[in-house]
Amino acid sequence: MRRILLLFALYGPVSAAPAWAEPGAAHIKVAGISPVLYWGIGTLIVMSLCFWLFSLWNWRLKKEIRHRKATEKALIDSVLQYQQLVQVIPHGIVEVDRYLQVTYCNPPFAKILGLEPDDVMGKALTELIASESSQTAIRQMLHSVNQSGEHLSLQLSMSDTHQQNHEVRFDFGFTDQTPSESQVIIVTDLTRQEQAEKALRKSEAIYRNTFEHIQAGIAHLAIDGTITRANTFMCQMLGYSVDELPGLGLSQITHPEDVQISQEKLHQLHEAGHGAYSLAKRYRRKDGASIWGLVSVSLMQQSDGDDYYIVVVQDIDDFKHQQDEVAEASQNLESTVAQRTAELRRRVTEVEDLNRAMLNLAEDLRISNQQLEVKSGEVKEINRELESFAYSVSHDLRAPLRHISGFVSVLSDKSSEQLDDNARRYLGKISDSAEKMGKMIDDLLSFSRVGRTEMMNVPIDMHQLVMEVRRDIDENYPQLSIDWRVGSLPKVKGDVTALRQVVVNLLDNAAKYSSREESPRIEVMAEHLDGEVVFSIRDNGVGFDPTYAEKLFKVFQRLHREDEFAGTGIGLASVRRIIQRHGGWVAGESEPGQGACFRFALPEDSGALS
């Protein structure tokens, strides 16, 4: 093109050469046209043609440059895509030269070996494979590929740097783009592929088990609301078989009153293009019955545009019925509360009236207590007077009794021969009666002293006290072989003289009333109960009727005749008064012929004695 333009550029001056060579040629006319004009026009035409040809050449040159740039860009993009594809493809790709030296490998191939790509580059492929049989197999396979030019595969075992075996497949073969001096090999990790397939199968199994065994209804809906898939729970909940439910529309399984709200919610979700919603609605079972369900609907968008809904339904029918029952119960409760409130107000009024009555009663009780305190003081004064009177009477009776006893004794000694048997018997009875009366007076004086004597509060070793009284009783009843059983007895605080009298009276009674037994037995025990020390004295004697147990503790009250067992009936009354003055209590229990047990209690920490 450049040569053509150069020829045209020289054409003008050359064509005008004859006119310049001959003198006066400028005046020669050709076909009535001046040669100069002819030369000028020719030159103009040639120059215009040259300019047009130059512009055409320049346009074609720019077009060719643009085409080459586009081709280069496409080639670069293709190379980049190829590199990206090779980097992310799950298969290993390795390129080796004719000496099996690695000239390129992608990360997946290096990962199979447990190395980085830079650690693989430049090494011999056979060096990367530990097994000699595998190395030999690769060389033979490459030789076969070079001979036949076909694509061949080889499966073998490889070990990575962690000594883990991988079953891999080598795919060999030349392509038109592969230089004759190199070979591209595609390596597939069958072990990892198998693991991935196994994991995928396990994941699918988990999904299927979850879908089928979860205790909630799950269904897939097409965009138009048609059920495409449903799990067993959903079918059972609505009373359909697994084959009947798919294909039904949402409106066919929804209660007529809830169809509109369901369709509106689906439409809003579809218009939004994403998200989910929850709704409590009624479903219609196959048998026509209604059932409440809590439904959650999510829109699942697919790349191919085949979107669908995932529907999860929880059976809340029982919960709804319970809610209705609770609402009804709440209404009943409100009514009951109103009734009870009215009743409570009435009761409050009654309580207020009762409180006023109690206040009046308390005031009356206070007045009564004051009066009782006055009476109590009077009674105490009367008791003191009675005790003084009893003491005085007892003391004053001693002199007449001494006179009676004395005169009876004198009469018996001096006039016994003059008296007949009846008279002597009468004197004996008078003497015995006087003696008995004297003992009664002594006991009565002792009883009166119990209420008058000041009590001394000192520590007392009860075990030592009982053992001392035991020795005295053994001396008083030498004919008895008493089986004594004395337990561990604690120390207490009290008046030692008064408590000795208590122990003497109780142990003497036990010995007296068991004296008719072949093997009399007396037990003395103690125990701590509710802040008190309870002593018990038990015998195996004749016992008594428990109906009259309280009678025993009154003055001159006895349950046995005088000729059976001697006594005045003062001892147990004295025991009660002494124990009461110590802040305790005394009681007796028995059955006829079963022995008797007397208990008395003293406070563990005795205070001031009364």
Coordinates of C-alpha atoms in Angstrom, one line a residue:
M1 CA 0.0 0.0 0.0
R2 CA 2.9 2.4 0.8
R3 CA 4.4 1.7 -2.7
I4 CA 1.1 2.5 -4.5
L5 CA 0.8 5.8 -2.7
L6 CA 4.4 6.6 -3.6
L7 CA 3.8 6.0 -7.3
F8 CA 0.7 8.2 -7.3
A9 CA 2.6 10.9 -5.5
L10 CA 5.3 10.9 -8.3
Y11 CA 2.8 10.7 -11.1
G12 CA 2.0 14.4 -11.3
P13 CA 5.5 15.8 -11.9
V14 CA 6.4 13.0 -14.3
S15 CA 3.3 13.6 -16.5
A16 CA 4.2 17.3 -16.8
A17 CA 7.7 16.6 -18.0
P18 CA 7.0 16.8 -21.8
A19 CA 5.6 20.3 -21.4
W20 CA 8.7 21.4 -19.5
A21 CA 11.1 19.7 -22.0
E22 CA 10.0 21.7 -25.2
P23 CA 10.2 25.5 -25.3
G24 CA 6.8 27.0 -25.7
A25 CA 5.0 23.8 -24.7
A26 CA 2.9 25.7 -22.3
H27 CA 1.2 27.4 -25.3
I28 CA 0.3 24.0 -26.9
K29 CA -3.4 23.2 -26.4
V30 CA -4.7 19.7 -26.2
A31 CA -8.3 19.3 -27.4
G32 CA -8.8 23.0 -26.9
I33 CA -7.5 22.7 -23.2
S34 CA -4.4 24.4 -22.1
P35 CA -1.6 22.0 -21.2
V36 CA -1.0 23.8 -17.9
L37 CA -4.6 23.4 -16.9
Y38 CA -4.5 19.7 -17.9
W39 CA -1.4 19.2 -15.8
G40 CA -3.0 20.9 -12.8
I41 CA -6.2 18.9 -13.0
G42 CA -4.2 15.6 -13.4
T43 CA -2.1 16.5 -10.4
L44 CA -5.2 17.3 -8.3
I45 CA -6.8 14.0 -9.2
V46 CA -3.7 12.0 -8.4
M47 CA -3.3 13.8 -5.1
S48 CA -7.0 13.2 -4.1
L49 CA -6.6 9.5 -5.0
C50 CA -3.5 9.3 -2.9
F51 CA -5.2 10.9 0.0
W52 CA -8.1 8.5 -0.2
L53 CA -5.8 5.5 -0.4
F54 CA -3.9 6.8 2.6
S55 CA -7.1 7.3 4.6
L56 CA -8.2 3.8 3.7
W57 CA -4.9 2.3 4.7
N58 CA -4.9 4.2 8.0
W59 CA -8.5 3.0 8.8
R60 CA -7.5 -0.6 8.1
L61 CA -4.4 -0.2 10.3
K62 CA -6.4 1.1 13.3
K63 CA -9.0 -1.7 12.8
E64 CA -6.2 -4.2 12.9
I65 CA -4.7 -2.7 16.0
R66 CA -8.1 -2.8 17.8
H67 CA -8.6 -6.4 16.7
R68 CA -5.2 -7.3 18.1
K69 CA -5.9 -5.5 21.4
A70 CA -9.2 -7.3 21.7
T71 CA -7.6 -10.6 20.9
E72 CA -4.9 -9.9 23.5
K73 CA -7.5 -9.0 26.2
A74 CA -9.5 -12.0 25.4
L75 CA -6.4 -14.1 25.7
I76 CA -5.5 -12.5 29.0
D77 CA -9.1 -13.0 30.3
S78 CA -9.0 -16.6 29.1
V79 CA -5.6 -17.2 30.9
L80 CA -7.0 -15.6 34.1
Q81 CA -10.1 -17.7 33.9
Y82 CA -8.0 -20.8 33.3
Q83 CA -5.8 -19.9 36.3
Q84 CA -8.8 -19.3 38.5
L85 CA -10.4 -22.5 37.3
V86 CA -7.3 -24.5 37.9
Q87 CA -6.9 -22.9 41.4
V88 CA -10.5 -23.8 42.6
I89 CA -11.2 -27.0 40.7
P90 CA -11.4 -29.9 43.3
H91 CA -9.1 -32.0 41.2
G92 CA -5.3 -31.9 41.3
I93 CA -3.6 -30.7 38.1
V94 CA 0.1 -31.1 37.5
E95 CA 2.2 -30.5 34.4
V96 CA 5.5 -32.4 34.0
D97 CA 8.2 -32.2 31.3
R98 CA 9.7 -35.1 29.4
Y99 CA 11.9 -35.9 32.4
L100 CA 8.8 -36.0 34.7
Q101 CA 9.9 -32.8 36.5
V102 CA 6.9 -30.8 37.8
T103 CA 6.6 -27.5 36.0
Y104 CA 3.3 -26.5 37.4
C105 CA 0.7 -27.8 40.0
N106 CA -2.4 -26.3 41.5
P107 CA -3.2 -26.2 45.3
P108 CA -5.5 -29.3 45.3
F109 CA -2.6 -31.5 44.0
A110 CA -0.2 -30.1 46.6
K111 CA -2.9 -30.6 49.3
I112 CA -3.1 -34.3 48.4
L113 CA 0.6 -34.5 49.2
G114 CA 0.3 -32.4 52.4
L115 CA 2.6 -29.7 50.8
E116 CA 2.4 -26.2 49.4
P117 CA 2.6 -25.7 45.6
D118 CA 6.0 -24.0 45.9
D119 CA 7.3 -27.2 47.7
V120 CA 6.2 -29.3 44.7
M121 CA 7.6 -27.2 41.8
G122 CA 10.8 -28.5 40.3
K123 CA 10.6 -31.9 41.9
A124 CA 10.3 -35.2 40.0
L125 CA 6.8 -36.7 40.0
T126 CA 8.3 -40.1 40.9
E127 CA 10.0 -38.5 43.9
L128 CA 6.7 -37.4 45.3
I129 CA 5.3 -40.9 45.1
A130 CA 7.0 -43.2 47.7
S131 CA 5.9 -46.5 46.3
E132 CA 8.3 -47.9 43.7
S133 CA 5.5 -49.9 42.0
S134 CA 3.5 -46.7 41.6
Q135 CA 6.5 -44.9 40.1
T136 CA 7.0 -47.8 37.6
A137 CA 3.2 -47.7 36.8
I138 CA 3.3 -44.0 36.1
R139 CA 6.4 -44.3 33.8
Q140 CA 4.7 -47.1 31.8
M141 CA 1.5 -45.2 31.6
L142 CA 3.3 -42.1 30.2
H143 CA 5.1 -44.2 27.7
S144 CA 1.8 -45.7 26.6
V145 CA 0.2 -42.3 26.2
N146 CA 3.1 -41.0 24.2
Q147 CA 2.9 -44.0 21.9
S148 CA -0.8 -44.1 21.4
G149 CA -1.8 -40.5 22.0
E150 CA -4.9 -41.7 23.8
H151 CA -6.3 -40.6 27.2
L152 CA -5.5 -43.3 29.8
S153 CA -6.2 -43.6 33.6
L154 CA -4.3 -45.1 36.4
Q155 CA -5.5 -45.7 40.0
L156 CA -2.9 -46.0 42.8
S157 CA -2.2 -45.3 46.4
M158 CA -0.2 -42.2 47.7
S159 CA 0.9 -41.1 51.1
D160 CA 1.0 -37.5 52.3
T161 CA 3.5 -36.0 54.7
H162 CA 1.3 -37.2 57.6
Q163 CA 1.6 -40.8 56.4
Q164 CA -2.1 -40.9 55.5
N165 CA -2.9 -43.0 52.5
H166 CA -5.0 -41.5 49.6
E167 CA -6.5 -43.6 46.8
V168 CA -6.0 -41.4 43.7
R169 CA -6.7 -41.6 40.0
F170 CA -4.2 -40.2 37.4
D171 CA -5.7 -39.2 34.0
F172 CA -3.1 -38.8 31.3
G173 CA -3.4 -37.5 27.7
F174 CA -2.1 -34.8 25.3
T175 CA -4.2 -32.0 24.0
D176 CA -3.8 -29.7 21.0
Q177 CA -2.7 -26.9 23.4
T178 CA -0.2 -29.1 25.3
P179 CA 3.4 -28.7 24.1
S180 CA 4.9 -32.0 22.9
E181 CA 7.6 -31.6 25.5
S182 CA 5.1 -31.5 28.5
Q183 CA 2.3 -33.6 29.8
V184 CA -0.7 -32.5 31.8
I185 CA -2.0 -35.0 34.4
I186 CA -5.3 -34.7 36.3
V187 CA -5.2 -36.2 39.7
T188 CA -8.5 -37.1 41.5
D189 CA -8.4 -37.8 45.3
L190 CA -10.8 -40.8 45.4
T191 CA -10.5 -41.1 49.2
R192 CA -11.6 -37.6 49.8
Q193 CA -14.2 -37.9 47.2
E194 CA -15.5 -41.0 48.9
Q195 CA -15.4 -39.2 52.2
A196 CA -17.3 -36.3 50.8
E197 CA -19.9 -38.7 49.2
K198 CA -20.2 -40.5 52.5
A199 CA -20.7 -37.2 54.4
L200 CA -23.2 -36.2 51.8
R201 CA -25.1 -39.4 52.2
K202 CA -25.0 -39.1 56.0
S203 CA -26.2 -35.5 55.7
E204 CA -29.0 -36.6 53.4
A205 CA -29.9 -39.4 55.9
I206 CA -30.0 -36.9 58.8
Y207 CA -32.1 -34.6 56.8
R208 CA -34.5 -37.4 55.8
N209 CA -34.7 -38.7 59.4
T210 CA -35.3 -35.1 60.7
F211 CA -37.9 -34.5 58.1
E212 CA -39.7 -37.7 58.8
H213 CA -39.4 -38.1 62.6
I214 CA -39.5 -34.6 64.0
Q215 CA -42.6 -34.1 66.1
A216 CA -43.9 -31.3 63.9
G217 CA -45.6 -31.1 60.5
I218 CA -43.3 -30.1 57.6
A219 CA -44.4 -29.5 54.1
H220 CA -43.1 -27.9 50.9
L221 CA -45.4 -25.6 49.0
A222 CA -45.2 -24.4 45.4
I223 CA -45.6 -20.7 44.9
D224 CA -49.2 -21.3 43.9
G225 CA -49.9 -22.9 47.3
T226 CA -49.8 -26.5 46.2
I227 CA -48.3 -29.1 48.5
T228 CA -45.4 -30.8 46.8
R229 CA -44.1 -32.8 49.8
A230 CA -45.1 -33.5 53.4
N231 CA -43.7 -35.5 56.2
T232 CA -45.5 -38.3 58.1
F233 CA -46.4 -36.2 61.1
M234 CA -48.1 -33.6 58.8
C235 CA -50.1 -36.4 57.1
Q236 CA -51.1 -38.0 60.4
M237 CA -52.0 -34.6 61.9
L238 CA -54.4 -33.9 59.0
G239 CA -55.6 -37.5 58.7
Y240 CA -54.2 -38.1 55.2
S241 CA -51.9 -40.8 53.8
V242 CA -48.5 -39.9 52.6
D243 CA -49.7 -40.2 49.0
E244 CA -52.9 -38.2 49.4
L245 CA -51.6 -34.9 50.9
P246 CA -49.1 -34.0 48.1
G247 CA -51.1 -32.2 45.3
L248 CA -53.6 -30.6 47.6
G249 CA -53.9 -26.8 47.7
L250 CA -53.4 -24.8 50.9
S251 CA -57.0 -23.7 50.9
Q252 CA -58.1 -27.4 50.9
I253 CA -56.5 -28.1 54.3
T254 CA -57.2 -24.7 55.9
H255 CA -60.3 -23.9 57.8
P256 CA -62.6 -21.7 55.6
E257 CA -62.5 -18.8 58.1
D258 CA -58.7 -18.8 58.0
V259 CA -58.1 -19.2 54.2
Q260 CA -58.1 -15.5 53.4
I261 CA -55.5 -14.5 56.1
S262 CA -53.3 -17.5 55.0
Q263 CA -53.4 -16.4 51.3
E264 CA -52.7 -12.8 52.2
K265 CA -49.7 -13.8 54.3
L266 CA -48.3 -15.9 51.5
H267 CA -48.8 -13.1 49.0
Q268 CA -47.0 -10.6 51.2
L269 CA -44.1 -13.0 51.7
H270 CA -43.8 -13.6 47.9
E271 CA -44.0 -9.9 47.2
A272 CA -41.2 -9.2 49.7
G273 CA -39.1 -11.9 48.1
H274 CA -37.6 -13.0 51.4
G275 CA -38.3 -13.6 55.1
A276 CA -40.8 -15.6 57.0
Y277 CA -43.9 -15.3 59.1
S278 CA -45.7 -17.2 61.9
L279 CA -49.4 -17.6 62.4
A280 CA -51.8 -19.5 64.7
K281 CA -54.6 -20.9 62.4
R282 CA -57.0 -23.7 62.1
Y283 CA -56.6 -26.6 59.7
R284 CA -59.3 -28.9 58.3
R285 CA -58.6 -32.6 58.6
K286 CA -59.7 -35.1 56.0
D287 CA -62.6 -36.1 58.3
G288 CA -63.8 -32.5 58.4
A289 CA -62.7 -31.9 62.0
S290 CA -60.8 -28.7 62.9
I291 CA -57.4 -28.6 64.5
W292 CA -55.3 -25.7 65.7
G293 CA -51.7 -25.4 64.5
L294 CA -48.9 -22.8 64.9
V295 CA -47.5 -22.5 61.4
S296 CA -44.1 -20.9 60.4
V297 CA -43.6 -20.2 56.7
S298 CA -40.3 -19.4 55.0
L299 CA -39.6 -18.5 51.4
M300 CA -36.8 -20.4 49.8
Q301 CA -35.4 -18.7 46.6
Q302 CA -33.7 -20.8 44.0
S303 CA -31.2 -19.7 41.4
D304 CA -33.3 -21.3 38.6
G305 CA -36.4 -19.3 39.7
D306 CA -38.2 -22.4 41.0
D307 CA -38.9 -20.8 44.4
Y308 CA -41.0 -22.6 47.1
Y309 CA -42.2 -22.3 50.7
I310 CA -41.2 -24.4 53.7
V311 CA -44.1 -24.8 56.1
V312 CA -43.5 -26.0 59.7
V313 CA -46.7 -26.7 61.7
Q314 CA -46.8 -27.5 65.4
D315 CA -50.0 -29.1 66.8
I316 CA -51.3 -26.7 69.4
D317 CA -54.9 -28.0 69.5
D318 CA -54.6 -29.3 73.1
F319 CA -52.9 -26.0 74.1
K320 CA -55.8 -24.0 72.5
H321 CA -58.4 -26.1 74.3
Q322 CA -56.5 -25.6 77.5
Q323 CA -56.4 -21.8 76.8
D324 CA -60.2 -21.9 76.3
E325 CA -60.5 -23.8 79.6
V326 CA -58.2 -21.4 81.3
A327 CA -60.2 -18.4 80.0
E328 CA -63.4 -20.1 81.2
A329 CA -61.8 -20.9 84.5
S330 CA -60.6 -17.3 84.7
Q331 CA -64.1 -16.0 84.2
N332 CA -65.3 -18.4 86.8
L333 CA -62.5 -17.4 89.1
E334 CA -63.4 -13.7 88.7
S335 CA -67.0 -14.5 89.6
T336 CA -65.8 -16.7 92.5
V337 CA -63.4 -13.9 93.6
A338 CA -66.2 -11.4 93.5
Q339 CA -68.4 -13.7 95.6
R340 CA -65.5 -14.5 98.0
T341 CA -64.7 -10.8 98.3
A342 CA -68.2 -10.0 99.3
E343 CA -68.1 -12.9 101.7
L344 CA -64.8 -11.8 103.0
R345 CA -66.1 -8.3 103.6
R346 CA -69.0 -9.8 105.6
R347 CA -66.5 -11.9 107.5
V348 CA -64.3 -8.9 108.1
T349 CA -67.3 -7.1 109.6
E350 CA -68.0 -10.1 111.7
V351 CA -64.3 -10.2 112.8
E352 CA -64.4 -6.5 113.7
D353 CA -67.5 -7.2 115.8
L354 CA -65.7 -10.2 117.3
N355 CA -62.7 -8.0 118.0
R356 CA -64.8 -5.5 119.8
A357 CA -66.4 -8.4 121.8
M358 CA -62.9 -9.8 122.5
L359 CA -61.7 -6.4 123.7
N360 CA -64.7 -6.2 126.0
L361 CA -64.0 -9.8 127.1
A362 CA -60.3 -8.9 127.6
E363 CA -61.4 -6.0 129.8
D364 CA -63.7 -8.3 131.7
L365 CA -60.9 -10.8 132.0
R366 CA -58.5 -8.1 133.3
I367 CA -61.0 -7.2 135.9
S368 CA -61.5 -10.9 136.7
N369 CA -57.8 -11.3 137.0
Q370 CA -57.5 -8.5 139.4
Q371 CA -60.3 -10.0 141.4
L372 CA -58.7 -13.4 141.2
E373 CA -55.4 -11.9 142.4
V374 CA -57.3 -10.5 145.4
K375 CA -59.0 -13.9 145.9
S376 CA -55.7 -15.7 145.5
G377 CA -54.1 -13.5 148.1
E378 CA -57.1 -14.3 150.4
V379 CA -56.7 -18.0 149.6
K380 CA -53.0 -17.9 150.4
E381 CA -53.8 -16.1 153.6
I382 CA -56.5 -18.7 154.4
N383 CA -54.0 -21.5 153.6
R384 CA -51.4 -20.0 155.9
E385 CA -54.1 -19.7 158.6
L386 CA -55.2 -23.3 157.9
E387 CA -51.6 -24.5 158.1
S388 CA -51.1 -22.5 161.4
F389 CA -54.3 -24.0 162.7
A390 CA -53.4 -27.5 161.7
Y391 CA -50.0 -27.0 163.3
S392 CA -51.6 -25.6 166.4
V393 CA -54.3 -28.3 166.5
S394 CA -51.7 -31.1 166.0
H395 CA -49.5 -29.6 168.7
D396 CA -52.4 -29.1 171.1
L397 CA -53.6 -32.7 170.6
R398 CA -50.3 -34.2 171.6
A399 CA -50.9 -33.5 175.4
P400 CA -54.4 -35.2 175.6
L401 CA -53.0 -38.1 173.6
R402 CA -50.0 -38.4 176.0
H403 CA -52.5 -38.4 178.9
I404 CA -54.6 -41.1 177.3
S405 CA -51.6 -43.2 176.5
G406 CA -50.3 -42.7 180.0
F407 CA -53.5 -43.5 181.9
V408 CA -54.0 -46.6 179.7
S409 CA -50.5 -47.8 180.5
V410 CA -51.0 -47.1 184.3
L411 CA -54.4 -48.8 184.2
S412 CA -53.0 -51.8 182.4
D413 CA -50.1 -52.2 184.8
K414 CA -51.9 -51.7 188.1
S415 CA -55.4 -53.0 187.5
S416 CA -54.9 -55.7 184.8
E417 CA -55.7 -58.5 187.3
Q418 CA -59.0 -56.9 188.2
L419 CA -60.1 -56.5 184.5
D420 CA -61.6 -59.2 182.5
D421 CA -60.5 -60.1 179.0
N422 CA -62.8 -57.7 177.2
A423 CA -61.6 -54.8 179.3
R424 CA -58.0 -55.6 178.6
R425 CA -58.9 -55.9 174.9
Y426 CA -60.5 -52.5 175.0
L427 CA -57.5 -51.0 176.7
G428 CA -55.3 -52.4 173.9
K429 CA -57.5 -50.9 171.3
I430 CA -57.4 -47.5 173.1
S431 CA -53.6 -47.7 173.3
D432 CA -53.3 -48.7 169.6
S433 CA -55.7 -45.9 168.5
A434 CA -53.9 -43.4 170.6
E435 CA -50.6 -44.5 169.1
K436 CA -52.1 -44.3 165.6
M437 CA -53.5 -40.9 166.2
G438 CA -50.2 -39.8 167.5
K439 CA -48.6 -40.9 164.2
M440 CA -51.3 -39.2 162.2
I441 CA -50.6 -36.0 164.2
D442 CA -46.9 -36.3 163.5
D443 CA -47.5 -36.8 159.8
L444 CA -50.0 -33.9 159.8
L445 CA -47.4 -31.7 161.4
S446 CA -44.8 -32.8 158.9
F447 CA -47.3 -32.0 156.1
S448 CA -48.0 -28.6 157.5
R449 CA -44.2 -27.9 157.7
V450 CA -43.9 -28.6 154.0
G451 CA -45.9 -25.5 153.1
R452 CA -44.3 -23.4 155.9
T453 CA -40.6 -24.3 155.7
E454 CA -38.3 -22.1 153.6
M455 CA -36.8 -24.2 150.7
M456 CA -33.0 -24.1 150.1
N457 CA -32.0 -24.3 146.4
V458 CA -28.7 -26.3 146.3
P459 CA -27.1 -28.9 144.0
I460 CA -28.2 -32.5 145.0
D461 CA -26.7 -35.8 143.8
M462 CA -29.8 -37.8 143.3
H463 CA -28.0 -41.1 142.9
Q464 CA -26.2 -40.7 146.2
L465 CA -29.5 -39.7 147.9
V466 CA -31.3 -42.8 146.5
M467 CA -28.5 -45.1 147.7
E468 CA -28.6 -43.6 151.2
V469 CA -32.4 -44.1 151.4
R470 CA -32.0 -47.6 150.0
R471 CA -29.7 -48.6 152.9
D472 CA -32.3 -47.3 155.4
I473 CA -35.1 -49.3 153.7
D474 CA -33.0 -52.5 153.7
E475 CA -32.5 -52.0 157.5
N476 CA -36.3 -51.3 158.0
Y477 CA -37.3 -54.4 155.9
P478 CA -34.7 -57.0 156.8
Q479 CA -37.0 -59.9 155.9
L480 CA -37.2 -58.7 152.3
S481 CA -34.5 -59.5 149.7
I482 CA -35.3 -56.6 147.4
D483 CA -33.9 -56.7 143.9
W484 CA -32.7 -53.1 143.5
R485 CA -32.2 -51.7 140.0
V486 CA -30.9 -48.2 140.1
G487 CA -29.9 -46.5 136.9
S488 CA -27.7 -43.4 136.3
L489 CA -29.4 -40.5 138.1
P490 CA -28.3 -36.9 137.4
K491 CA -27.7 -34.0 139.7
V492 CA -30.5 -31.5 140.3
K493 CA -31.1 -28.3 142.3
G494 CA -33.5 -28.2 145.1
D495 CA -34.1 -28.5 148.9
V496 CA -32.2 -31.6 150.0
T497 CA -34.4 -32.3 153.1
A498 CA -37.6 -32.0 151.1
L499 CA -36.4 -34.2 148.2
R500 CA -35.1 -36.7 150.7
Q501 CA -38.6 -36.9 152.2
V502 CA -40.0 -37.5 148.6
V503 CA -37.5 -40.3 147.9
V504 CA -38.2 -41.9 151.4
N505 CA -42.0 -41.8 150.9
L506 CA -41.9 -43.3 147.4
L507 CA -39.2 -46.0 148.0
D508 CA -40.9 -46.9 151.4
N509 CA -44.2 -47.3 149.6
A510 CA -42.6 -49.4 146.9
A511 CA -41.0 -51.7 149.5
K512 CA -44.2 -51.9 151.6
Y513 CA -46.6 -52.7 148.7
S514 CA -44.2 -55.3 147.1
S515 CA -43.5 -57.0 150.4
R516 CA -45.9 -59.8 149.7
E517 CA -44.0 -60.8 146.5
E518 CA -41.5 -63.7 146.6
S519 CA -39.0 -61.6 144.8
P520 CA -39.7 -57.9 145.3
R521 CA -38.1 -55.6 142.8
I522 CA -37.7 -51.9 142.8
E523 CA -36.4 -49.9 139.8
V524 CA -35.2 -46.3 139.9
M525 CA -34.5 -44.6 136.6
A526 CA -34.2 -41.0 135.2
E527 CA -34.4 -39.4 131.7
H528 CA -34.3 -35.9 130.2
L529 CA -37.6 -34.8 128.5
D530 CA -38.4 -31.3 127.2
G531 CA -36.2 -29.4 129.7
E532 CA -37.1 -31.6 132.6
V533 CA -35.5 -34.5 134.5
V534 CA -38.2 -37.2 135.0
F535 CA -37.5 -39.7 137.7
S536 CA -39.5 -43.0 137.8
I537 CA -39.8 -45.5 140.7
R538 CA -41.4 -48.8 139.7
D539 CA -42.2 -51.9 141.8
N540 CA -43.8 -55.3 141.2
G541 CA -46.2 -55.1 144.1
V542 CA -50.0 -55.2 144.4
G543 CA -50.7 -52.1 142.3
F544 CA -53.9 -50.2 142.4
D545 CA -57.0 -49.3 140.4
P546 CA -55.9 -46.4 138.0
T547 CA -59.4 -44.9 138.2
Y548 CA -58.5 -43.7 141.7
A549 CA -54.9 -42.6 140.9
E550 CA -55.6 -38.9 141.6
K551 CA -57.1 -39.8 145.0
L552 CA -53.7 -41.1 146.2
F553 CA -52.3 -37.6 146.4
K554 CA -55.0 -36.2 148.8
V555 CA -54.6 -36.0 152.6
F556 CA -55.8 -39.1 154.5
Q557 CA -56.9 -40.9 151.2
R558 CA -55.9 -44.6 150.9
L559 CA -56.8 -47.3 148.5
H560 CA -55.9 -50.2 150.8
R561 CA -57.2 -51.2 154.2
E562 CA -55.2 -50.6 157.4
D563 CA -55.0 -54.3 158.2
E564 CA -53.5 -54.9 154.7
F565 CA -50.9 -52.2 154.6
A566 CA -50.2 -49.7 157.4
G567 CA -50.1 -46.0 156.8
T568 CA -51.8 -42.7 157.4
G569 CA -52.5 -41.4 153.9
I570 CA -50.2 -38.3 154.3
G571 CA -47.0 -39.4 152.5
L572 CA -48.1 -38.9 148.8
A573 CA -49.8 -35.6 149.6
S574 CA -46.5 -34.4 151.1
V575 CA -44.7 -35.7 147.9
R576 CA -47.0 -33.7 145.6
R577 CA -46.7 -30.5 147.7
I578 CA -42.8 -30.7 147.7
I579 CA -42.6 -31.4 144.0
Q580 CA -44.9 -28.6 143.2
R581 CA -42.9 -26.2 145.3
H582 CA -39.9 -27.2 143.1
G583 CA -41.8 -26.3 139.9
G584 CA -42.4 -29.9 138.9
W585 CA -45.2 -32.5 138.7
V586 CA -45.9 -36.0 140.1
A587 CA -48.1 -38.8 138.8
G588 CA -48.8 -42.5 139.4
E589 CA -49.9 -45.3 137.1
S590 CA -50.7 -48.9 137.8
E591 CA -53.0 -51.9 137.3
P592 CA -54.2 -54.2 140.1
G593 CA -51.6 -57.0 140.6
Q594 CA -49.2 -55.4 138.0
G595 CA -47.1 -53.2 140.3
A596 CA -47.0 -49.5 140.4
C597 CA -44.9 -46.7 138.8
F598 CA -44.6 -43.2 140.3
R599 CA -43.0 -40.4 138.3
F600 CA -41.9 -37.0 139.3
A601 CA -40.3 -34.3 137.3
L602 CA -37.9 -31.5 138.2
P603 CA -36.7 -28.6 136.0
E604 CA -33.2 -29.2 134.6
D605 CA -32.2 -25.7 135.6
S606 CA -34.2 -25.1 138.7
G607 CA -34.7 -21.5 139.7
A608 CA -36.0 -20.0 142.9
L609 CA -38.1 -22.4 144.9
S610 CA -41.6 -21.4 146.1

